[in-house]
Short mmCIF file of C-alpha atoms in Angstrom, two decimals:
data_model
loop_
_atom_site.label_atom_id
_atom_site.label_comp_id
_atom_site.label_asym_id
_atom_site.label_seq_id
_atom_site.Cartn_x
_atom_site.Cartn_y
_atom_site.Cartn_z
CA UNK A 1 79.64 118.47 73.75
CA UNK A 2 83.20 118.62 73.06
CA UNK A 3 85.93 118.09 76.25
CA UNK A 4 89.04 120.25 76.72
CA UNK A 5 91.63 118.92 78.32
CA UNK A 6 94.80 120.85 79.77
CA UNK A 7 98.14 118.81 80.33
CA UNK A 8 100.55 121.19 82.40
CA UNK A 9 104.19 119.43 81.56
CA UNK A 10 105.20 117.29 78.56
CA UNK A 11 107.34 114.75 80.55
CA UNK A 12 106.78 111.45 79.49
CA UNK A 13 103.72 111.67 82.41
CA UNK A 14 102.21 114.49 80.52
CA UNK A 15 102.88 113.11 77.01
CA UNK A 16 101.63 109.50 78.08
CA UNK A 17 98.21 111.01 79.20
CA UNK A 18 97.99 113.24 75.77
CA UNK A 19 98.33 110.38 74.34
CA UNK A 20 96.25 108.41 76.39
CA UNK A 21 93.67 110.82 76.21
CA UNK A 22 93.64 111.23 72.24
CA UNK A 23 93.19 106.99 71.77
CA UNK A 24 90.00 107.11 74.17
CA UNK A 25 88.34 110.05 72.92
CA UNK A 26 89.33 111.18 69.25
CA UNK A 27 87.00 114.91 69.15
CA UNK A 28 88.05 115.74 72.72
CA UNK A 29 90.48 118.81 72.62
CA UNK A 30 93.85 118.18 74.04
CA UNK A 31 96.27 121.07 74.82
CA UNK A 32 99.96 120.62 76.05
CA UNK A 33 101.07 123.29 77.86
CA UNK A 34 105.24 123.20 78.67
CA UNK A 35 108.17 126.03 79.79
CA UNK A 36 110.57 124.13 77.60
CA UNK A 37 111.69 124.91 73.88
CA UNK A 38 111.50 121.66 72.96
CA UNK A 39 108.89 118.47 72.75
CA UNK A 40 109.24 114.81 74.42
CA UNK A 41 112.57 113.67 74.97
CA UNK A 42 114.29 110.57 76.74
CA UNK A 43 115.25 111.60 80.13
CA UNK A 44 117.41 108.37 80.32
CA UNK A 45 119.62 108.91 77.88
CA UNK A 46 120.43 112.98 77.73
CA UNK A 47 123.22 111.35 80.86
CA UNK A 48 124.53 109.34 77.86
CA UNK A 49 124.52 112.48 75.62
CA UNK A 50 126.45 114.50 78.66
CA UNK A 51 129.14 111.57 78.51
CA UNK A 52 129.86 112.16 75.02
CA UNK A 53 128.59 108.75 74.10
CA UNK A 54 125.60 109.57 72.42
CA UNK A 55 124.60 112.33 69.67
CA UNK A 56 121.68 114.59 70.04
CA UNK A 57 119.13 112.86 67.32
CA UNK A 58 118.58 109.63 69.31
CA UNK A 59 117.53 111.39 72.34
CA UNK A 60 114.00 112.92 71.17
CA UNK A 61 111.03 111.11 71.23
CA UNK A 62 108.24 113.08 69.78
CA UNK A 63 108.52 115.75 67.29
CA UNK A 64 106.28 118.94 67.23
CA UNK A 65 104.53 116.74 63.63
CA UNK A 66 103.99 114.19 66.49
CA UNK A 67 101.38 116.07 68.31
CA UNK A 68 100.00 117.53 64.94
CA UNK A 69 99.18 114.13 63.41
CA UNK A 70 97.37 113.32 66.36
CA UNK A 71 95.84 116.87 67.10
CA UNK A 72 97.58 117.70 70.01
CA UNK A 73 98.02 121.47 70.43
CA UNK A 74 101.66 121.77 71.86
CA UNK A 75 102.59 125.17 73.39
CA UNK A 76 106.71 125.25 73.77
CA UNK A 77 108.03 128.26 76.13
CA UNK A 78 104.77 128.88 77.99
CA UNK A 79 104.84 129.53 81.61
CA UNK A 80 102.13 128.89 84.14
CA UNK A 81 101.32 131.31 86.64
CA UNK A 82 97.82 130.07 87.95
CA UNK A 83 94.97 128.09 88.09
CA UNK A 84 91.42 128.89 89.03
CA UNK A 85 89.60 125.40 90.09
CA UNK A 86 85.90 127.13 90.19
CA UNK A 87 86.49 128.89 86.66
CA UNK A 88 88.57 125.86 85.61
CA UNK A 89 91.25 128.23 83.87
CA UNK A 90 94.55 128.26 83.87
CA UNK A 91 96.61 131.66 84.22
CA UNK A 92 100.26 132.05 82.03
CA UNK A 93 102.28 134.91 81.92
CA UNK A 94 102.21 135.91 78.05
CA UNK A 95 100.34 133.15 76.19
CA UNK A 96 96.66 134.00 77.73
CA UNK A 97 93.98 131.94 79.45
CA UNK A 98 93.66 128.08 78.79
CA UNK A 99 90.22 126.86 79.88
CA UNK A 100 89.58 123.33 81.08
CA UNK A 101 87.13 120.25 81.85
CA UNK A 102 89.83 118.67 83.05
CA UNK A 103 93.59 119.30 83.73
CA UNK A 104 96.56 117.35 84.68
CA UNK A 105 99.31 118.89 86.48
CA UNK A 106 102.80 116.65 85.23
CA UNK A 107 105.38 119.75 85.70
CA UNK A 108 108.20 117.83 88.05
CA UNK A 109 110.53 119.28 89.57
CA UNK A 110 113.35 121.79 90.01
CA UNK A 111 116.80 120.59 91.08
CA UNK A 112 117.51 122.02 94.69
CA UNK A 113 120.29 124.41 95.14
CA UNK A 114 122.95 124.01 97.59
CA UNK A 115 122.28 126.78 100.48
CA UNK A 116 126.05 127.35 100.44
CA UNK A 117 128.25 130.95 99.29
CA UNK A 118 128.70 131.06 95.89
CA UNK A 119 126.16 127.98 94.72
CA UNK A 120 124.76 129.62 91.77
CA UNK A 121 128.47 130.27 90.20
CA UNK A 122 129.43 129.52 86.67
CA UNK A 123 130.58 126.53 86.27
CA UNK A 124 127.88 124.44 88.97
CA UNK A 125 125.43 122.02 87.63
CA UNK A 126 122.46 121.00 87.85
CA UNK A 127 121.36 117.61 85.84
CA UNK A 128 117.33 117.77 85.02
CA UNK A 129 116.68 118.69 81.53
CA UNK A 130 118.41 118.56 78.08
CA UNK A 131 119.45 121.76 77.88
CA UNK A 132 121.04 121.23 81.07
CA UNK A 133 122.69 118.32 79.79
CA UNK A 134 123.92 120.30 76.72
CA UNK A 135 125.58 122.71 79.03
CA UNK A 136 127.20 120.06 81.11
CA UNK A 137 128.79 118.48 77.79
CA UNK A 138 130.06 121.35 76.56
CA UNK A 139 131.61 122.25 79.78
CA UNK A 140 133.05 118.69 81.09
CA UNK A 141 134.68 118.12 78.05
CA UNK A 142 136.92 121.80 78.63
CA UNK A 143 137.55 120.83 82.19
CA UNK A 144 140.48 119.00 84.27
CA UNK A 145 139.01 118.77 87.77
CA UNK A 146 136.00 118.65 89.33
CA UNK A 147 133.21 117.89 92.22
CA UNK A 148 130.32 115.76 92.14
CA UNK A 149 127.93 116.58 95.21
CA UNK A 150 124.86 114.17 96.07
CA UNK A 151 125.44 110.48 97.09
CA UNK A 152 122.19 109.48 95.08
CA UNK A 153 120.77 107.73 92.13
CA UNK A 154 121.08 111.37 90.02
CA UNK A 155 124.46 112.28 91.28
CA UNK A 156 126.49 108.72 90.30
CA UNK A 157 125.01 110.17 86.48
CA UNK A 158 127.18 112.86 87.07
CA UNK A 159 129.72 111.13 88.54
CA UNK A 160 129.98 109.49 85.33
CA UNK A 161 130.14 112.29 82.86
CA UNK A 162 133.47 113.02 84.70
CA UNK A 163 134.59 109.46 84.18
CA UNK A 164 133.61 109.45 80.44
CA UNK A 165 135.07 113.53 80.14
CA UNK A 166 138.67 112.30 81.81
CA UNK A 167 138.14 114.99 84.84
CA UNK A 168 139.86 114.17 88.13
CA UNK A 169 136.96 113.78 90.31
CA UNK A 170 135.84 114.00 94.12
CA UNK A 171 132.67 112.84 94.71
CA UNK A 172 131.60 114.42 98.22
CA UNK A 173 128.87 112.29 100.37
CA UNK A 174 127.79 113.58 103.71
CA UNK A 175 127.63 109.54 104.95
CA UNK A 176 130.20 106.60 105.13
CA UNK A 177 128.72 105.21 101.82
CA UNK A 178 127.02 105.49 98.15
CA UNK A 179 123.38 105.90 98.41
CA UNK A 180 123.24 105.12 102.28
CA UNK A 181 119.49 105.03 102.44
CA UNK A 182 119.30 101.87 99.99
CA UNK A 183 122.86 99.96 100.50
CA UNK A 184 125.22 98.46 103.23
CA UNK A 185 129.26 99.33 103.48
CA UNK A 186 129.21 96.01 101.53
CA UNK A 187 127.03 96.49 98.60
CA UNK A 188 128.64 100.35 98.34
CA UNK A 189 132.12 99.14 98.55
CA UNK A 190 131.31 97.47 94.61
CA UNK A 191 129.95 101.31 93.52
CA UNK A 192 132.77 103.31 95.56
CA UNK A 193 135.64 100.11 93.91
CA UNK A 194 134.19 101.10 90.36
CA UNK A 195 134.02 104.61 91.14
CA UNK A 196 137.89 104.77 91.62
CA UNK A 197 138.32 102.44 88.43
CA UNK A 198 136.89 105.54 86.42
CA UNK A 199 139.03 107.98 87.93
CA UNK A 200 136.27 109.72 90.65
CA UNK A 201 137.66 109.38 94.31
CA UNK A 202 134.83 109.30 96.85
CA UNK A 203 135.11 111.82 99.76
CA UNK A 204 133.17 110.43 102.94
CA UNK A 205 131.82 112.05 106.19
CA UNK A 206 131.89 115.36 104.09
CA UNK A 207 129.93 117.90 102.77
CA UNK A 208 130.25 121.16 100.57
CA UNK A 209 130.47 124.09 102.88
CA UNK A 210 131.09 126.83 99.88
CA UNK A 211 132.87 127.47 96.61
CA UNK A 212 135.53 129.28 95.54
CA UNK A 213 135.37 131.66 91.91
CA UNK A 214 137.71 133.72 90.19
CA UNK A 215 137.66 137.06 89.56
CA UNK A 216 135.15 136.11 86.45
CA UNK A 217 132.69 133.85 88.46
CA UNK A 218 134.03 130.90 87.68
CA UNK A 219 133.89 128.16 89.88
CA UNK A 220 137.56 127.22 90.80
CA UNK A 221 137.50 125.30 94.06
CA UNK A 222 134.99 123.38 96.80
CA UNK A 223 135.43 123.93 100.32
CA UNK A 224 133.78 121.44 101.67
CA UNK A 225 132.38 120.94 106.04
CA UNK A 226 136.00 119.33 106.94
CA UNK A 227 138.15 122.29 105.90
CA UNK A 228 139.60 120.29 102.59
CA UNK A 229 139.60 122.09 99.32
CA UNK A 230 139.38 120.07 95.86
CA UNK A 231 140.46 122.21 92.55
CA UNK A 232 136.75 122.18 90.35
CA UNK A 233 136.59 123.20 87.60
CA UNK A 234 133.18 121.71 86.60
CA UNK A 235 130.53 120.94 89.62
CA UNK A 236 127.76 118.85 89.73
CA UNK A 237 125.37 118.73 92.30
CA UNK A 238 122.37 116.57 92.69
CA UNK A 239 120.96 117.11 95.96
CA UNK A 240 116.88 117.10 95.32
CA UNK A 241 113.53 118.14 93.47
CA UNK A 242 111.79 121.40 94.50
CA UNK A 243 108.78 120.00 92.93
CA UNK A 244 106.83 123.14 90.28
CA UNK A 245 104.08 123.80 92.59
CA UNK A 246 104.17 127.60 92.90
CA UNK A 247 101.32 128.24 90.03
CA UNK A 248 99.10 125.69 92.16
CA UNK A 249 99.10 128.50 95.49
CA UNK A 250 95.79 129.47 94.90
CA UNK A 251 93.94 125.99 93.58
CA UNK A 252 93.55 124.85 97.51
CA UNK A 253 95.38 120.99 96.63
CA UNK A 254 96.79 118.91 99.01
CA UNK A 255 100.15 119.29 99.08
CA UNK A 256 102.62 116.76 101.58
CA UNK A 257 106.28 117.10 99.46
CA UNK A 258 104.36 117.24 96.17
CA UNK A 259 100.80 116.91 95.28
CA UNK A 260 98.66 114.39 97.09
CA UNK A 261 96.41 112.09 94.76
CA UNK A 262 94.62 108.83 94.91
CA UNK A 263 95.57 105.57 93.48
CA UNK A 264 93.68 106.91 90.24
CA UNK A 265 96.02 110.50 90.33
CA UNK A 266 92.82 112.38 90.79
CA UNK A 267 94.13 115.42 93.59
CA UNK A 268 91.81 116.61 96.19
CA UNK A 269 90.08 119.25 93.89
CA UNK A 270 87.23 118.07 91.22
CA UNK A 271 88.85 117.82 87.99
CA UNK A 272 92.21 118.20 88.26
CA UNK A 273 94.81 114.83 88.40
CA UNK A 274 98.26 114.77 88.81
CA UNK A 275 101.40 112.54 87.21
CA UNK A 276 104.69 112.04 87.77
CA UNK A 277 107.88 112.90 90.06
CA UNK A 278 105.44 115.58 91.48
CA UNK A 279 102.53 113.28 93.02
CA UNK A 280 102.39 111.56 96.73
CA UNK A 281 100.40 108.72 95.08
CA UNK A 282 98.28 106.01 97.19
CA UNK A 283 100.02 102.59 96.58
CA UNK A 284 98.02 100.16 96.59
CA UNK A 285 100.29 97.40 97.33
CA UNK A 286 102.10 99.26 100.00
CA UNK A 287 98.75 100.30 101.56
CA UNK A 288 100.31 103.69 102.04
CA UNK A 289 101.58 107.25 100.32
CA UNK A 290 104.26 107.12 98.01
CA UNK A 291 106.64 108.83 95.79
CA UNK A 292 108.59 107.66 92.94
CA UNK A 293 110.44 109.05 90.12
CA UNK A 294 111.49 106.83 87.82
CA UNK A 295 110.64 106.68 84.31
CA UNK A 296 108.35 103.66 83.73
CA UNK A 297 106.56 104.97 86.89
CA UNK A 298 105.47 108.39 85.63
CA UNK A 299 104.84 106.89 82.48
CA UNK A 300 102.05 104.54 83.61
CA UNK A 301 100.74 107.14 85.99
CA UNK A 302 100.41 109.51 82.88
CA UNK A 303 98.10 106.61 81.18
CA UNK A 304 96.08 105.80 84.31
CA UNK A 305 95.52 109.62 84.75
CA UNK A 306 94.40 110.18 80.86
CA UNK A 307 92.07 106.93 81.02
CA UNK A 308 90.55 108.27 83.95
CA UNK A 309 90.07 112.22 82.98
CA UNK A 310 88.17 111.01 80.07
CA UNK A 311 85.92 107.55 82.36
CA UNK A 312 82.73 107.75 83.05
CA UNK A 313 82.14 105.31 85.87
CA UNK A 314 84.60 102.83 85.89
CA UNK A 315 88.11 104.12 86.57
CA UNK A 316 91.66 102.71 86.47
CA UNK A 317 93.90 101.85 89.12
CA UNK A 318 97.84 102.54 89.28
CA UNK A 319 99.55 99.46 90.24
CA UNK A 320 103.30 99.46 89.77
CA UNK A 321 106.05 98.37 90.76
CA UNK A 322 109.13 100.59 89.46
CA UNK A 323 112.67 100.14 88.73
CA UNK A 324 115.94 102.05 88.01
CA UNK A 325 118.92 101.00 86.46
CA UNK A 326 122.50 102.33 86.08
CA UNK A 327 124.77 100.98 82.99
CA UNK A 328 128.01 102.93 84.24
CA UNK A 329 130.13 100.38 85.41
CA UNK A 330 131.37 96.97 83.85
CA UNK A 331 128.52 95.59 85.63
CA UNK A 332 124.82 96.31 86.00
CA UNK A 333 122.88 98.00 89.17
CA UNK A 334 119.31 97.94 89.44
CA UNK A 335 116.96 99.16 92.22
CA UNK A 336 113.40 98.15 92.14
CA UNK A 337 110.08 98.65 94.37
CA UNK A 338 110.86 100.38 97.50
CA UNK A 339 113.87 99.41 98.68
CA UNK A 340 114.44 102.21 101.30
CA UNK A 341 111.29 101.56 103.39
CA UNK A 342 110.17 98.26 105.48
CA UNK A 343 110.99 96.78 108.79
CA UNK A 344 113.21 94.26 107.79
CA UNK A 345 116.38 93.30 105.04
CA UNK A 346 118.29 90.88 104.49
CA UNK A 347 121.54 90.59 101.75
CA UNK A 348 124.11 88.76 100.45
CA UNK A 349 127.41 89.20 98.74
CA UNK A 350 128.19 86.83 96.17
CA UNK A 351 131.46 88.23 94.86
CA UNK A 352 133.39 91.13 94.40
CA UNK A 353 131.18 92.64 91.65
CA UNK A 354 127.79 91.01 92.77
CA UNK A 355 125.51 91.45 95.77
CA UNK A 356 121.87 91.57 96.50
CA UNK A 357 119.47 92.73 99.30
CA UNK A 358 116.47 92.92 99.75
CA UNK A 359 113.60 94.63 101.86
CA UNK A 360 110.16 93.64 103.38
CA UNK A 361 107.45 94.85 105.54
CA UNK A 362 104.90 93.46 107.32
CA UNK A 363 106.58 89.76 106.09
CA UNK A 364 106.02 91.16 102.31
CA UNK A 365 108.87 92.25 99.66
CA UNK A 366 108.56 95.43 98.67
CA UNK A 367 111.58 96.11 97.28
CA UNK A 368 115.63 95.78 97.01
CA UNK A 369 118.45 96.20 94.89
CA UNK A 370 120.89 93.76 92.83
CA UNK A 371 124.55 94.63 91.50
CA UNK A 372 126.25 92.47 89.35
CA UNK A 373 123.03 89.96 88.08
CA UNK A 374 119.74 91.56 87.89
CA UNK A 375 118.38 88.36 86.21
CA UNK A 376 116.22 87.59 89.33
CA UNK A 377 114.36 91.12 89.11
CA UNK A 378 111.26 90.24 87.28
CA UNK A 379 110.54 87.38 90.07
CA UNK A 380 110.98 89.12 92.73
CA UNK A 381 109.00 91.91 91.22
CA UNK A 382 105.96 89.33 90.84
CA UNK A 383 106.62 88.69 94.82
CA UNK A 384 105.85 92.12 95.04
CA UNK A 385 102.76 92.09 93.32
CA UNK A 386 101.47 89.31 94.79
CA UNK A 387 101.73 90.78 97.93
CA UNK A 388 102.64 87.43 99.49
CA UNK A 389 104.31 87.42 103.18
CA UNK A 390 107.61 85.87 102.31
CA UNK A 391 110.47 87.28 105.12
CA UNK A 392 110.21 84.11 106.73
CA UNK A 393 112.23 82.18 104.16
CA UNK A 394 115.11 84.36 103.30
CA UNK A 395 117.59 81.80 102.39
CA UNK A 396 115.45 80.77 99.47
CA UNK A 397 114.91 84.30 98.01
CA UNK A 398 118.72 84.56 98.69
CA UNK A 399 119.86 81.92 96.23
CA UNK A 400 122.01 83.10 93.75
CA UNK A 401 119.94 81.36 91.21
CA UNK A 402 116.38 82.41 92.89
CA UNK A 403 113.57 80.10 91.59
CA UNK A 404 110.51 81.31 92.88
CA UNK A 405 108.80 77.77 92.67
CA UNK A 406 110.90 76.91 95.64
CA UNK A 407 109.19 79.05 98.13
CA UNK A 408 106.34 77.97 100.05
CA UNK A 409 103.28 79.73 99.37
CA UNK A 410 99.52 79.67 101.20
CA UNK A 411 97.22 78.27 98.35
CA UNK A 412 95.24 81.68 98.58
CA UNK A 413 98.18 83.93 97.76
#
């Protein structure tokens, strides 16, 4: 008898599994189901299109003939409202009832709102989808001044669409530093040095406490917790998911800051897996609950999940280890694994455009980030992987030219 499957989102999680789905089982039938007007795109470069750097074309992935050629029914502008686990059905609000063997929620998020006077005012973005990004464009290019709110992976994107538009920036952190969670005051002093280069002025020990419009709506000015007042024409604020669980209220999932699934993105109800930004995911190498929301990460969980909605016995494991790159600056940045978490770090600066650090846990890398030469990323990526307890010989991993052979290794690991 003939499977259905249901694929709530068509990230590159939810596409992945499609497809995924479609190569291991060619009669099953495969729906899509997505609240956007428009299939697959790159998520990596619409920043590029908001910069002006890149045109539109380049920036899809899939096409609606795509999912045709491969007999993928693709449902654009269809919205979600509920699923029933015991009738396996999901609810929308004017596009019917979708029924299911097995579904995969791979919706993401929502960017979070600032919970300030006047956040939802013309002129204040949000930078999640391509539409968004359209909007952004359009407006950055008309503007002189603006704000960039969110010291984060998400909001330095931002912070470069002013740089590329020529707006006179502030970019307003609420610590002493760029991303404070993942780098010291001397790996931050390259972003904030290269940040200034461009034009944007960082703004520490702050915060936004409301905006200012005109008479139209129009944001005009940010106040922000210190009493200061930058002219904005354009704001961009990246503060946050609210991950697109509302629809899921009635399914009885675990839910911990997203949906909680195994280390084969099966949830906690029969039947129904989960993939991408929106899963707490069992790592296996950490030995612990996760999140991660990079690109290559939801992409592999979106295969593991489709191999293992369509397995009989033998299912498939995620094992990743992620990365995240930023090409804004004359040099390169690149996080990888988990560099906020463990119980120990250790970094170096190397010179004024090039530092690394690194983190560990339990005597094991798990993650860090390099500025200036990410050469060194795919060993100590394999470190990871290995799981091998290696805290005890920092100077080695240190070496500006790392060779992994150097390190001394139990023969069992």
């Amino acid at each position: 008898m003939t499977e259905s499957y249901v694929i709530i989102g068509d990230g590159i999680a939810g596409s992945s599994a499609a497809e995924t789905i479609r190569e291991e089982e060619p009669d099953a039938d495969i729906t899509v189901i997505t609240d956007e007007g428009e299939a697959l795109y790159n998520r990596i470069l619409i920043k590029e299109f908001a910069k002006g750097k890149l045109p539109e074309a380049p920036i899809s992935i899939h096409e609606e003939e795509w999912y045709e050629e491969r007999d993928i029914d693709l449902d654009l502008n269809t919205f979600v409202t509920g699923v029933d686990p015991d009738a396996h059905e999901v609810y929308t609000h004017d596009s019917g009832t979708y029924e299911y063997d097995k579904l995969l929620v791979a919706t993401g998020g929502t960017p979070t709102q600032l919970p300030v006077d006047n956040s939802d005012a013309e002129g204040i973005h949000h930078f999640w989808t391509f539409q968004d990004a359209r909007k952004i464009a359009e407006h950055a290019e008309a503007a002189d001044s603006g704000v960039v709110v969110g010291a984060g992976l998400l909001g330095i994107d931002l912070a470069a669409v002013c740089a590329a538009q020529d707006i006179e920036a502030n970019y307003v952190m609420r610590g002493n530093r760029w991303w404070r969670y993942g780098l010291s005051l001397d790996g931050a002093e390259i972003i904030h040095d290269a940040l200034e280069e461009k034009g944007v002025t960082p703004v520490f020990e702050s915060g936004v406490d409301h905006f200012e419009t005109d008479d139209d709506g129009h944001v005009v000015s940010t106040v922000d917790a210190n009493g200061e007042t930058f002219d904005s024409e354009f704001v961009g604020v990246a503060i946050g998911l609210d991950f697109n669980t509302e629809f899921l209220q009635g399914a009885d999932l675990e839910m911990d800051d997203g949906i909680v699934v195994d280390q084969y993105m099966q949830t906690s109800t029969d039947d129904i897996y989960a993939a991408g930004d929106i899963t707490r995911y069992y790592d296996v190498i950490l030995d612990e609950y996760a999140q991660n929301g990079s690109w290559g990460s939801a992409k592999e969980q979106g295969v593991v999940a489709g191999r293992n909605m369509v397995a009989d016995d033998e299912e498939t494991e995620f094992r990743w280890v992620s990365s995240y790159s930023i090409t804004h600056f004359d040099f390169p940045f690149l996080s990888f694994g988990f560099p906020t978490l463990g119980d120990d770090e250790c970094e170096r600066k190397y010179s004024d455009t090039e530092w690394r650090r690194l983190s560990f846990k339990d005597g094991k890398l798990v993650g860090g980030v390099l500025i200036g030469d990410i050469a060194p990323q795919g060993n100590y990526k394999d470190l990871i992987r290995k799981e091998v307890e290696v805290a005890d010989q920092k100077d080695v991993l240190l070496e500006k030219s790392f060779d992994p052979d150097k390190l001394a290794l139990p023969q069992e690991q």
